[in-house]
Tab-separated table of C-alpha atoms and ligand atoms in Angstrom:
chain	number	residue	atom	x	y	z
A	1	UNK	CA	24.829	-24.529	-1.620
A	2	UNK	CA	23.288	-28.009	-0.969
A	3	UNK	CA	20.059	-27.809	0.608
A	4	UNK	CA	17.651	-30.285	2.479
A	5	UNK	CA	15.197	-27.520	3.091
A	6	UNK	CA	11.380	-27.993	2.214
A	7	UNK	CA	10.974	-25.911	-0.880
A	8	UNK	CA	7.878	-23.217	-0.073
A	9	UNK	CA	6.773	-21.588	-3.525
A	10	UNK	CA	6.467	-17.592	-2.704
A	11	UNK	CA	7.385	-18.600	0.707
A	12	UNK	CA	3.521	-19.467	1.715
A	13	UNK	CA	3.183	-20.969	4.871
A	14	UNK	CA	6.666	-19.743	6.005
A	15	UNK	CA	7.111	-17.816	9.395
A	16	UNK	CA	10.184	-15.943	9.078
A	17	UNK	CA	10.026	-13.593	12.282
A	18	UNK	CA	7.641	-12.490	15.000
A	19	UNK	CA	6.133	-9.141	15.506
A	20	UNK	CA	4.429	-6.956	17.806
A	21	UNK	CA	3.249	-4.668	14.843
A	22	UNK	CA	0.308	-6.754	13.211
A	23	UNK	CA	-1.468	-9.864	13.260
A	24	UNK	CA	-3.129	-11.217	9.898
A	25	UNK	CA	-5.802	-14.314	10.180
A	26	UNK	CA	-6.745	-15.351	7.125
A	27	UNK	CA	-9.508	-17.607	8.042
A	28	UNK	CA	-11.331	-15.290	10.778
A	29	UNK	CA	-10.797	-12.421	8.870
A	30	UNK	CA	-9.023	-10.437	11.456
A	31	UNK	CA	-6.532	-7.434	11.250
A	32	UNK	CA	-5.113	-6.329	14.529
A	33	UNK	CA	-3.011	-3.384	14.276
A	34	UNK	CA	0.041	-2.332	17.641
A	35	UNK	CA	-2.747	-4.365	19.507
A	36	UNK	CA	-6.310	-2.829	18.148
A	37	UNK	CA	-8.822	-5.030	15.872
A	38	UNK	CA	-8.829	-2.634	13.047
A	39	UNK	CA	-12.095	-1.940	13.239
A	40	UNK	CA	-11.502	-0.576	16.787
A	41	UNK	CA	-9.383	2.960	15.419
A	42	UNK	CA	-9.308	3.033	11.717
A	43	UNK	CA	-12.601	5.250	11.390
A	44	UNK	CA	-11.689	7.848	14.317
A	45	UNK	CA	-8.156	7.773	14.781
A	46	UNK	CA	-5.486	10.276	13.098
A	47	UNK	CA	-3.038	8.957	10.995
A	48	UNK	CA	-0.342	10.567	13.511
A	49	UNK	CA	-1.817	8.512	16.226
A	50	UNK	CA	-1.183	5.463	14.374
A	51	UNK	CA	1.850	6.394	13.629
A	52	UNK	CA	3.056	6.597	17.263
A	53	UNK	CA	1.439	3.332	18.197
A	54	UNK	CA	3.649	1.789	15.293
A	55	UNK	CA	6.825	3.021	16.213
A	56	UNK	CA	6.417	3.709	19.944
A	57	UNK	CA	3.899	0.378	21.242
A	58	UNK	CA	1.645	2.868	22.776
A	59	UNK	CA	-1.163	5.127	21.822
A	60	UNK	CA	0.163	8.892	22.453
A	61	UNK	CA	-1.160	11.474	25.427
A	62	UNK	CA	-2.232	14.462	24.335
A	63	UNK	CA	1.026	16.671	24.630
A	64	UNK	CA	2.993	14.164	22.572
A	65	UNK	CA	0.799	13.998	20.209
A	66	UNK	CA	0.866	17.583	19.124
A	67	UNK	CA	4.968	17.372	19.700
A	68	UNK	CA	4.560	14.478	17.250
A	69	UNK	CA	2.347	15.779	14.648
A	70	UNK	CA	4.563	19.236	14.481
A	71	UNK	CA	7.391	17.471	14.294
A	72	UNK	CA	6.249	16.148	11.280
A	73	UNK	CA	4.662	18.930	9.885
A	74	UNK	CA	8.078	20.758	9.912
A	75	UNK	CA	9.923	18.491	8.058
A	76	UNK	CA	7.862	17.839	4.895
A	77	UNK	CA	10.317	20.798	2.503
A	78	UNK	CA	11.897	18.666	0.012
A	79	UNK	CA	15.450	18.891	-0.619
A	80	UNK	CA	16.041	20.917	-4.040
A	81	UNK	CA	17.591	18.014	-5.606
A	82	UNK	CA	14.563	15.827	-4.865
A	83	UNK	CA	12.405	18.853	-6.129
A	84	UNK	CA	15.005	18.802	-9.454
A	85	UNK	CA	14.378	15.681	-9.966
A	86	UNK	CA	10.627	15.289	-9.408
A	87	UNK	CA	10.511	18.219	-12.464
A	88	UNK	CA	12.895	16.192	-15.237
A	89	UNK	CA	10.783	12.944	-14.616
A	90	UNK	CA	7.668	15.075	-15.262
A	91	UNK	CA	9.168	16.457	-18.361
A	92	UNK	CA	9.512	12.730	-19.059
A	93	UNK	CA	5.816	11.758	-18.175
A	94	UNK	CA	7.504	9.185	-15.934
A	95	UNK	CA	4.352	6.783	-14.111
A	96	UNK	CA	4.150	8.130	-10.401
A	97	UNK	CA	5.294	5.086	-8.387
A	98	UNK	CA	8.676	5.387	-10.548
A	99	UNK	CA	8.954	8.965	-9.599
A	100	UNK	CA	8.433	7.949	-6.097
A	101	UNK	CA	10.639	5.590	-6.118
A	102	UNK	CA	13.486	7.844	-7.906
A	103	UNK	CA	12.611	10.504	-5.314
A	104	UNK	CA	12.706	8.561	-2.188
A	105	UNK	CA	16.005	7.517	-2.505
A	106	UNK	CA	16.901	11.277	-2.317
A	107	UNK	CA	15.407	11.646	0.752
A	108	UNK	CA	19.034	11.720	2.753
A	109	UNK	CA	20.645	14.022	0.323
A	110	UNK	CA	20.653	16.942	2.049
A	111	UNK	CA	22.228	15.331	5.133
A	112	UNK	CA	18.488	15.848	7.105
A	113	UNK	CA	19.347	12.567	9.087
A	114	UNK	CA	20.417	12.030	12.407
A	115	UNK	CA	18.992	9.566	14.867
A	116	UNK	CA	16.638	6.381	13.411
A	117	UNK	CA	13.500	7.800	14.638
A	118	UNK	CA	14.268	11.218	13.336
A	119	UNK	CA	15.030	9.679	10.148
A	120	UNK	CA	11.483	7.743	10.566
A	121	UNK	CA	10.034	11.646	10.809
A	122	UNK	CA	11.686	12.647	8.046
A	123	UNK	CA	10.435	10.038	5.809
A	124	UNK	CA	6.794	9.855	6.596
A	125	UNK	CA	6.667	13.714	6.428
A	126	UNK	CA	8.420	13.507	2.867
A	127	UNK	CA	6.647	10.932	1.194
A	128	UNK	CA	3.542	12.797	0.581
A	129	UNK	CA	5.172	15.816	-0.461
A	130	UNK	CA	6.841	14.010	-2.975
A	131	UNK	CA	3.860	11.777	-4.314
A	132	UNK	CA	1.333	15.624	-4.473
A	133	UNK	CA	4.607	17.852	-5.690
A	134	UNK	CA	5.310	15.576	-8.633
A	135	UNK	CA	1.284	15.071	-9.402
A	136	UNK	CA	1.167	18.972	-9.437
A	137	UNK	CA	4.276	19.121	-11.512
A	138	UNK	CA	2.422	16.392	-14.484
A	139	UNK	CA	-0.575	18.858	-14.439
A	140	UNK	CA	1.032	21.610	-15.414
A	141	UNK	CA	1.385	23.184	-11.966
A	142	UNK	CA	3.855	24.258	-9.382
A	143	UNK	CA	4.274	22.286	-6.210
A	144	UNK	CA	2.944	24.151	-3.097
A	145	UNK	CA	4.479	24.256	0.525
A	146	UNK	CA	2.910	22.246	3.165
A	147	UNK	CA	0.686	23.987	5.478
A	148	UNK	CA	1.948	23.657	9.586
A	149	UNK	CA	-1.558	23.674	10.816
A	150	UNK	CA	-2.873	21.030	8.860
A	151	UNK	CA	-2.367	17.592	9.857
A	152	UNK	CA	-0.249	14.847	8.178
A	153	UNK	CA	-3.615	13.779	6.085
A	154	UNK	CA	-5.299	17.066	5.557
A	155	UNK	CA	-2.103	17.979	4.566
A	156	UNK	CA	-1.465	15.496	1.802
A	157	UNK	CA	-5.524	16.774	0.099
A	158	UNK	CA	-3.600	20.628	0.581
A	159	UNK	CA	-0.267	19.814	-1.097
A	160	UNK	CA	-2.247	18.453	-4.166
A	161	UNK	CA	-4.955	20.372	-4.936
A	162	UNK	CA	-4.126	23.488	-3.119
A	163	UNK	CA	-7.533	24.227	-1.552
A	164	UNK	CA	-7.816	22.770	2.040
A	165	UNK	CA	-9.598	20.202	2.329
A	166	UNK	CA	-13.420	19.599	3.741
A	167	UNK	CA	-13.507	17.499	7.054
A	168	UNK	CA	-15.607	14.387	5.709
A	169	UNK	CA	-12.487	14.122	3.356
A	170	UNK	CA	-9.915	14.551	5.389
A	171	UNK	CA	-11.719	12.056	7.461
A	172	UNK	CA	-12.538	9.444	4.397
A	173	UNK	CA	-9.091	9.709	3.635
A	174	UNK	CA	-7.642	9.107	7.044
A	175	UNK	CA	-9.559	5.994	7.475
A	176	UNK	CA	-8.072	4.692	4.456
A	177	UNK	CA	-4.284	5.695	5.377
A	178	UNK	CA	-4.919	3.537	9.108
A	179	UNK	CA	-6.208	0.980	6.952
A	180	UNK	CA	-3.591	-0.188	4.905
A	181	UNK	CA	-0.880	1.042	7.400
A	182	UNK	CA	0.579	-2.038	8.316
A	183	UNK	CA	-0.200	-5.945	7.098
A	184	UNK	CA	2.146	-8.790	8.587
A	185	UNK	CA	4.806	-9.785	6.404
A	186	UNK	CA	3.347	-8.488	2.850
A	187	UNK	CA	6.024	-8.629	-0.254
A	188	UNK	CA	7.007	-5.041	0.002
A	189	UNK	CA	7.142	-4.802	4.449
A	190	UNK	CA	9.689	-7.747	3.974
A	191	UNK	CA	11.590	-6.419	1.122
A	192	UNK	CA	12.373	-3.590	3.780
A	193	UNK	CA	12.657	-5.710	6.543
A	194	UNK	CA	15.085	-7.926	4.603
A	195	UNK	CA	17.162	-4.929	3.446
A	196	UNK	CA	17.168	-3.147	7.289
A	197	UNK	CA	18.468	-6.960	8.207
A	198	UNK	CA	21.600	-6.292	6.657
A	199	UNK	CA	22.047	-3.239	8.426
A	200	UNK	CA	20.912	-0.658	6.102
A	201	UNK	CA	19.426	2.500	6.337
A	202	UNK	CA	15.691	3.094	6.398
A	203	UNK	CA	16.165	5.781	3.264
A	204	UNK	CA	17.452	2.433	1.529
A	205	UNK	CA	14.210	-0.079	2.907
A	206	UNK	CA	11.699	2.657	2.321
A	207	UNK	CA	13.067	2.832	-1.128
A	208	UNK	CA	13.174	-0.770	-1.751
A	209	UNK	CA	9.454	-1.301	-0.283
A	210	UNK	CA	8.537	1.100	-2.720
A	211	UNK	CA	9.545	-1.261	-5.718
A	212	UNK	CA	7.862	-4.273	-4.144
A	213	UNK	CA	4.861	-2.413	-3.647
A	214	UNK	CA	4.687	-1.262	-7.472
A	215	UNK	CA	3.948	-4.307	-8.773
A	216	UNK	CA	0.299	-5.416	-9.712
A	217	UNK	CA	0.006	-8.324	-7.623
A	218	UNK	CA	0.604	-5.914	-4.497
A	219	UNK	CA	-0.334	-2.457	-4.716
A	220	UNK	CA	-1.128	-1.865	-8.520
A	221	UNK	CA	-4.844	-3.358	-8.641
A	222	UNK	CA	-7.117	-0.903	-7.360
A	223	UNK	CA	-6.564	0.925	-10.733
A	224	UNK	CA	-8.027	-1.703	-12.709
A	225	UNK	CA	-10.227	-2.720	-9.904
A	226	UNK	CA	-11.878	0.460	-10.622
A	227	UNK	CA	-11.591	0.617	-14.383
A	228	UNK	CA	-13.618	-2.616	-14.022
A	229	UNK	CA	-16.603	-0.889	-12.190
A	230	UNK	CA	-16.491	1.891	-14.273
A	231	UNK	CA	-16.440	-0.207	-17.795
A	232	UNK	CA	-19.213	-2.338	-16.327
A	233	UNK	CA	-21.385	0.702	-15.926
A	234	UNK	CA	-25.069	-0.547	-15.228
A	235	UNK	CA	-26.402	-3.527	-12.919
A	236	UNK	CA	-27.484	-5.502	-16.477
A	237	UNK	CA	-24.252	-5.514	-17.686
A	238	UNK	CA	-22.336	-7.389	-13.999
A	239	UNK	CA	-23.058	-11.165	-14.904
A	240	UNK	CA	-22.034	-10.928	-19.053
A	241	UNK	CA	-19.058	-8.719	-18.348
A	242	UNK	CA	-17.658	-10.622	-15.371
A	243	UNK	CA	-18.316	-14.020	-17.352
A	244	UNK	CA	-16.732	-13.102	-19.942
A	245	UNK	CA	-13.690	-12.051	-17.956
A	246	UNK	CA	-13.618	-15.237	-15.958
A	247	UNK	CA	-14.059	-17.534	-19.321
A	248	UNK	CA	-11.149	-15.629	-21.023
A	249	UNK	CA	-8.937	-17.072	-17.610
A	250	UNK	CA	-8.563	-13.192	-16.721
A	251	UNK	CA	-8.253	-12.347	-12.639
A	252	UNK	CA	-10.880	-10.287	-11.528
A	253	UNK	CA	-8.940	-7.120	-9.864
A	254	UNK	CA	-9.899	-6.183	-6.209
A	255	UNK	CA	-10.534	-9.979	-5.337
A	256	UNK	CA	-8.310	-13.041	-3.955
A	257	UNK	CA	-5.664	-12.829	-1.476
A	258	UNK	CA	-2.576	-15.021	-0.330
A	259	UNK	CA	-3.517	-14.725	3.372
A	260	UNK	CA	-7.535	-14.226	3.403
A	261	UNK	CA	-9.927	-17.115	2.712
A	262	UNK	CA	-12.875	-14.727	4.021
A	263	UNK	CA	-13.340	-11.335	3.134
A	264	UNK	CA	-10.605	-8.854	4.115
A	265	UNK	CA	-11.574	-6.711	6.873
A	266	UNK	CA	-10.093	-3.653	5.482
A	267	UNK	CA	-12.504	-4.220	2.820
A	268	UNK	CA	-15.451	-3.816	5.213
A	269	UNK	CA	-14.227	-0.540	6.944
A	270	UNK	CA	-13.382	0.936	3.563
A	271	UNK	CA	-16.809	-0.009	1.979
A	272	UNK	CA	-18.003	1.885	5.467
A	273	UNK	CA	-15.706	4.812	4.831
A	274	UNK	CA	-17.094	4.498	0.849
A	275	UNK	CA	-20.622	4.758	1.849
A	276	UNK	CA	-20.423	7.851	4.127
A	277	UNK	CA	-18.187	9.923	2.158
A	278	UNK	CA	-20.326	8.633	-1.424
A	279	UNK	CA	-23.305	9.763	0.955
A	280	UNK	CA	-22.266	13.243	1.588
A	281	UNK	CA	-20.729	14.053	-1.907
A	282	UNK	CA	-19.841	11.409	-4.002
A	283	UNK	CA	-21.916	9.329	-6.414
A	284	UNK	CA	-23.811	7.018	-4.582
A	285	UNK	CA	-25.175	5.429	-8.437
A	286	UNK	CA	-21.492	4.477	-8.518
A	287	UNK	CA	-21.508	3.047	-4.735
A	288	UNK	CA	-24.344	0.999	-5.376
A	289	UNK	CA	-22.562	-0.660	-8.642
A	290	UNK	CA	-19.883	-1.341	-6.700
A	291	UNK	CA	-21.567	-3.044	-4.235
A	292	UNK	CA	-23.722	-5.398	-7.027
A	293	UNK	CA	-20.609	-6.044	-8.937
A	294	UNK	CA	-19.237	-7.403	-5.561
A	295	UNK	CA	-21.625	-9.936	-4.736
A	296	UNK	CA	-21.989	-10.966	-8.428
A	297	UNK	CA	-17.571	-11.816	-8.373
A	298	UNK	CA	-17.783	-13.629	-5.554
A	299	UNK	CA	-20.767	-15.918	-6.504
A	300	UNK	CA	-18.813	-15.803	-9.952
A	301	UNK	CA	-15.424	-16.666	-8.766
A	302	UNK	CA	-16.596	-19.790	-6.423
A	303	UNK	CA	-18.303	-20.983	-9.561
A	304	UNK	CA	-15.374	-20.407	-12.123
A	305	UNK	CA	-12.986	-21.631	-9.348
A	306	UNK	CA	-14.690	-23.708	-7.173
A	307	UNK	CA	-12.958	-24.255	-3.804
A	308	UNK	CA	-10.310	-21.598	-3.655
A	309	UNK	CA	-12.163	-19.286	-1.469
A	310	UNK	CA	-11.544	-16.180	-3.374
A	311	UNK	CA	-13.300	-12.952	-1.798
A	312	UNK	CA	-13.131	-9.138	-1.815
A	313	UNK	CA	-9.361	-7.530	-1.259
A	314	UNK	CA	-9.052	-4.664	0.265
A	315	UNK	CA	-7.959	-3.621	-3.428
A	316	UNK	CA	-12.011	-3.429	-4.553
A	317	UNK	CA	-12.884	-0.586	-2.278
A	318	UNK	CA	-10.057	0.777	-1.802
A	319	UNK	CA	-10.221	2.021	-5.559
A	320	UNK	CA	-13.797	3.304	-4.528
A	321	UNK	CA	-13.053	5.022	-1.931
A	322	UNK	CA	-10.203	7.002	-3.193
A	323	UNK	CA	-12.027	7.623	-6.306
A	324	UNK	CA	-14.469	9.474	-4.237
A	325	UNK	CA	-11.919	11.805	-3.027
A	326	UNK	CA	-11.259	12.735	-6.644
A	327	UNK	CA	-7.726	11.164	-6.282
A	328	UNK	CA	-7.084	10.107	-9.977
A	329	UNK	CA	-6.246	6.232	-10.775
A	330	UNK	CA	-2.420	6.839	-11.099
A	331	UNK	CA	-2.235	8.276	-7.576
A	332	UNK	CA	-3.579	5.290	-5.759
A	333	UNK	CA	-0.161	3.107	-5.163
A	334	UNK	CA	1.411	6.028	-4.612
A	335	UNK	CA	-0.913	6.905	-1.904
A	336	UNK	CA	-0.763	3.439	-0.780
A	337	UNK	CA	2.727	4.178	-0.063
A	338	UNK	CA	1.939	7.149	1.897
A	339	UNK	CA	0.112	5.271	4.549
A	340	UNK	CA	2.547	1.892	4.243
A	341	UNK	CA	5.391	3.483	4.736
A	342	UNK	CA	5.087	4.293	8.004
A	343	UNK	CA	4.281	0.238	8.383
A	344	UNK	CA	7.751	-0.225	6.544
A	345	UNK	CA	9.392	2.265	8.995
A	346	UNK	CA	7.790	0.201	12.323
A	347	UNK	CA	9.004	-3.104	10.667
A	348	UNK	CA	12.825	-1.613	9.538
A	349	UNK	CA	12.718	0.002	13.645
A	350	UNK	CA	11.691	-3.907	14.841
A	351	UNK	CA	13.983	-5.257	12.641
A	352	UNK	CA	16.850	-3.603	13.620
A	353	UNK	CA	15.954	-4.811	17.388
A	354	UNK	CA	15.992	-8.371	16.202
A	355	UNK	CA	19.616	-7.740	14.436
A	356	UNK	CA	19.442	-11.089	12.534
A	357	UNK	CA	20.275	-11.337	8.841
A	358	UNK	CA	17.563	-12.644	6.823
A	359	UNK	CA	18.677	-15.157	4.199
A	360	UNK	CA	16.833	-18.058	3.080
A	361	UNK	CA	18.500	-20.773	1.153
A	362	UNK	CA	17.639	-21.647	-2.526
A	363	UNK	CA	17.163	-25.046	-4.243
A	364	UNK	CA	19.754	-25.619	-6.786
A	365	UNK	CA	18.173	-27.681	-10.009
A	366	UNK	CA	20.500	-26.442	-12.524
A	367	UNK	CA	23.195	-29.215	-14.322
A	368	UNK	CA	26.435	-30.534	-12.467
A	369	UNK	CA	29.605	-31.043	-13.366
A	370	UNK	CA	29.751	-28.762	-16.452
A	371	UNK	CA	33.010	-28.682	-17.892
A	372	UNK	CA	34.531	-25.554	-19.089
A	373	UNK	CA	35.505	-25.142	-22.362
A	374	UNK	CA	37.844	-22.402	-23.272
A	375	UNK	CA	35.892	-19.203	-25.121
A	376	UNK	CA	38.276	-20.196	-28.244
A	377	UNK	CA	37.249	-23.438	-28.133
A	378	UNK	CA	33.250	-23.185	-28.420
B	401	ACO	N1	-9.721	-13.716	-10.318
B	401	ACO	C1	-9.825	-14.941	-10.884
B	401	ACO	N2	-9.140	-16.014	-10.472
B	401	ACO	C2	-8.299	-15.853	-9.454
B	401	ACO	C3	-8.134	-14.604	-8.817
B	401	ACO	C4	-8.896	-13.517	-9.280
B	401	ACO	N3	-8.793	-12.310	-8.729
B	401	ACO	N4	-7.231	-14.734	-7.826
B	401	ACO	C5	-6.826	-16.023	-7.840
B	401	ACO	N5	-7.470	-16.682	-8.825
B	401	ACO	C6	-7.355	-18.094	-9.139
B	401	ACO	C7	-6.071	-18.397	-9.883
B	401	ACO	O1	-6.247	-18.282	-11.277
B	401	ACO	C8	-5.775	-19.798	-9.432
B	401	ACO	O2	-6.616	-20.656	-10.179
B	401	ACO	P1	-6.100	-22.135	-10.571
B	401	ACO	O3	-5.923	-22.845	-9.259
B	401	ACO	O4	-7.203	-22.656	-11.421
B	401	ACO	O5	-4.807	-21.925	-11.307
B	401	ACO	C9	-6.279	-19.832	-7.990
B	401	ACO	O6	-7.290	-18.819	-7.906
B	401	ACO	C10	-5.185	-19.539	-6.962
B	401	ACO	O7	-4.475	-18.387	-7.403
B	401	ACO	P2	-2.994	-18.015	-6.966
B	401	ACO	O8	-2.459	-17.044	-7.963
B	401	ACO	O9	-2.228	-19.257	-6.691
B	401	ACO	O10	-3.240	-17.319	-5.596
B	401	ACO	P3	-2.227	-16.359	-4.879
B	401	ACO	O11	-2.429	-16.538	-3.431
B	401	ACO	O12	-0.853	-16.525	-5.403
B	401	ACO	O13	-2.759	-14.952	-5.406
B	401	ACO	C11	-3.364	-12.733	-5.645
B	401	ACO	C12	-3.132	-13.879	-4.643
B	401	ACO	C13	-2.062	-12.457	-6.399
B	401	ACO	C14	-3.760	-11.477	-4.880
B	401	ACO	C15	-4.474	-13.151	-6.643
B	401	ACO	O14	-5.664	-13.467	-5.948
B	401	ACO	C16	-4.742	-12.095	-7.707
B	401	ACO	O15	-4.043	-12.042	-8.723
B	401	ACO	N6	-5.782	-11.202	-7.500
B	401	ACO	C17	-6.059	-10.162	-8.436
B	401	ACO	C18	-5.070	-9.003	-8.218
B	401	ACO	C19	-5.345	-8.234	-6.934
B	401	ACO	O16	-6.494	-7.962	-6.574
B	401	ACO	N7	-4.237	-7.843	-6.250
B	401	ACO	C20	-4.291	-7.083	-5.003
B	401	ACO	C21	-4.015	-7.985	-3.842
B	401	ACO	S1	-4.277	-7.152	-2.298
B	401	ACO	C22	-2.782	-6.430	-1.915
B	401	ACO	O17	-1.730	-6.820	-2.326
B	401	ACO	C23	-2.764	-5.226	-1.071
């Protein structure tokens, strides 16, 4: 296809839909969320409640919020075959987000679908049974039923560790899942929006989301965001270490964004969320690193790279926080996903509204006019 297009590398710039789900401003640093500044909910509001505003435009009343969270609670069994599966990649050692992504796409198999939004239930409900069944299965252990009285987060500590969970976690936790529920048009909410434009199924965009989001420029760097905390170690050590990072053209993890030239206000309510669970019981010496090592990469980064704004992602405390929980390193995509899908899910549900077909056109600047030469002939 002939194009006369402007060619957008990565598509920056580009406004390829609107949406009533979330806006992202880059410059002032602001994350509204179904119509609430982030900072508004994330730190009180249930996961479930989010939920609802997502998919339904409204915050829930009281009654439909219970009908909503028990709805949820009572579909979180896993089909067997998703269950069979989730033990032969563990007999494999498979990395989690893999298994996720295996497992999600079982999610229909035992016919459990019906109408979109049940579907949508269905989902959300699954996805953390499958990210703490298959982490129990690695260790050694059995996965254990979900428990009906526990909410969606609460839930998710209980299905892992089998212990139920205190309320400052529950709580740390929860701010992080409202968090990084939902970000404008982010690689893996329009891999799903692209593949619910063709009129797919949401098994199929949740699925797909799930391999965008594996990738380390998305959802892979609070790992090594925390690995470089923890291999920094003590305060003396921030300017050599980072230096030497920088001078070796490495990218410090946890920092830069496509979209935020200021610092990312998820970062701020998760260095919040940090400090109060860190406070209670989690290692405030590690807090406080955290916190030095931050200042010192941004001075760093506008000295090494003068100009291109780079600040904290929500990638640098995000690995903080979640390490306080005593989630381990290679469940923190896959808990990512937990809280994103339900984004994915509001953007496949507004996409479906919109019924267009997204496709983009491509710049051709291969040869012309090749000339075929037979294979007996070459
Ligand atoms: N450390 C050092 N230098 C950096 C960093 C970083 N973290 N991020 C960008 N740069 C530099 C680049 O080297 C480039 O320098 P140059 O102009 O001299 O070549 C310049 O800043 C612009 O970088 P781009 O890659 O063009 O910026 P882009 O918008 O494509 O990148 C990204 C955004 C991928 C997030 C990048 O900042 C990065 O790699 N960060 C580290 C990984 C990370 O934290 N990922 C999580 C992102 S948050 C999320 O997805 C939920």
């Amino acid at each position: 296809m002939n194009t006369t297009g402007t060619l957008r590398p990565g598509l920056e710039g580009v406004v390829a839909t609107e949406t009533s789900l979330s806006s992202v401003d880059g410059n002032a640093g602001e994350l509204i969320i179904g119509g609430f500044p982030l900072e508004e909910f994330a730190a009180t509001a249930t996961f479930e409640e989010t939920a609802f505003l997502l998919w339904k435009g409204r915050v829930p009343g009281a009654h439909e919020l219970t009908t909503f969270r028990d709805d949820l609670a009572s579909r979180r069994r896993l089909p067997s075959a998703t269950l069979a599966l989730l033990r032969a990649a563990a007999t494999e050692s498979r990395p989690p987000m893999d298994t996720v992504r295996m497992a999600a796409a079982t999610l229909d198999i035992d016919g459990a679908v019906g109408s979109t939004l049940d579907d949508a239930i269905t989902i959300t409900a699954r996805i953390p049974a499958i990210v703490a069944s298959y982490q129990r299965l690695l260790n050694g252990n059995d996965p254990i039923d979900g428990r009906h009285d526990l909410g969606h987060t609460a839930n998710y500590l209980y299905m892992l560790e089998g212990n139920e969970p205190t309320p400052a976690r529950v709580r740390a936790l929860e701010t992080y899942l409202n968090t990084v529920v939902d970000h404008g048009l982010n690689a893996s909410t329009f891999t799903a929006r692209v593949i619910t434009s063709t009129g797919s199924d949401l098994v199929s965009a949740v699925t797909g989301a799930i391999g965008a989001l594996k990738g380390p420029l998305h959802g892979g760097a609070p790992g090594p965001a925390l690995d470089m905390v923890m291999e920094i170690g003590s305060a003396e050590r921030i300017d050599a270490y980072l230096r030497e990072k920088l001078e070796r053209g490495e990218r410090l993890m946890g920092f830069g964004h496509r979209v935020y030239k200021v610092r990312d206000p998820r970062a701020d309510v998760l260095a919040g969320a940090a400090r109060d669970l860190f406070r209670n019981d989690g290692d405030a010496a590690l807090y406080e690193l955290a916190m030095r090592v931050e200042a010192r990469a941004i001075e760093l980064l506008e000295e090494y790279k003068p100009g291109r704004r780079l600040q904290t992602n929500v990638e640098f405390y995000t690995a903080l926080l979640l390490h306080g929980l005593g989630l381990p390193p290679e469940l923190f995509t896959p808990t990512f996903a937990v809280a994103r899908a339900v984004g994915w899910i509001a953007h496949s549900l507004e996409q479906s509204r919109e019924g267009r077909l997204i496709r983009p056109q491509s710049m051709y600047v291969g040869p012309r006019n090749g000339e075929w030469v037979p294979l007996d002939k070459r």
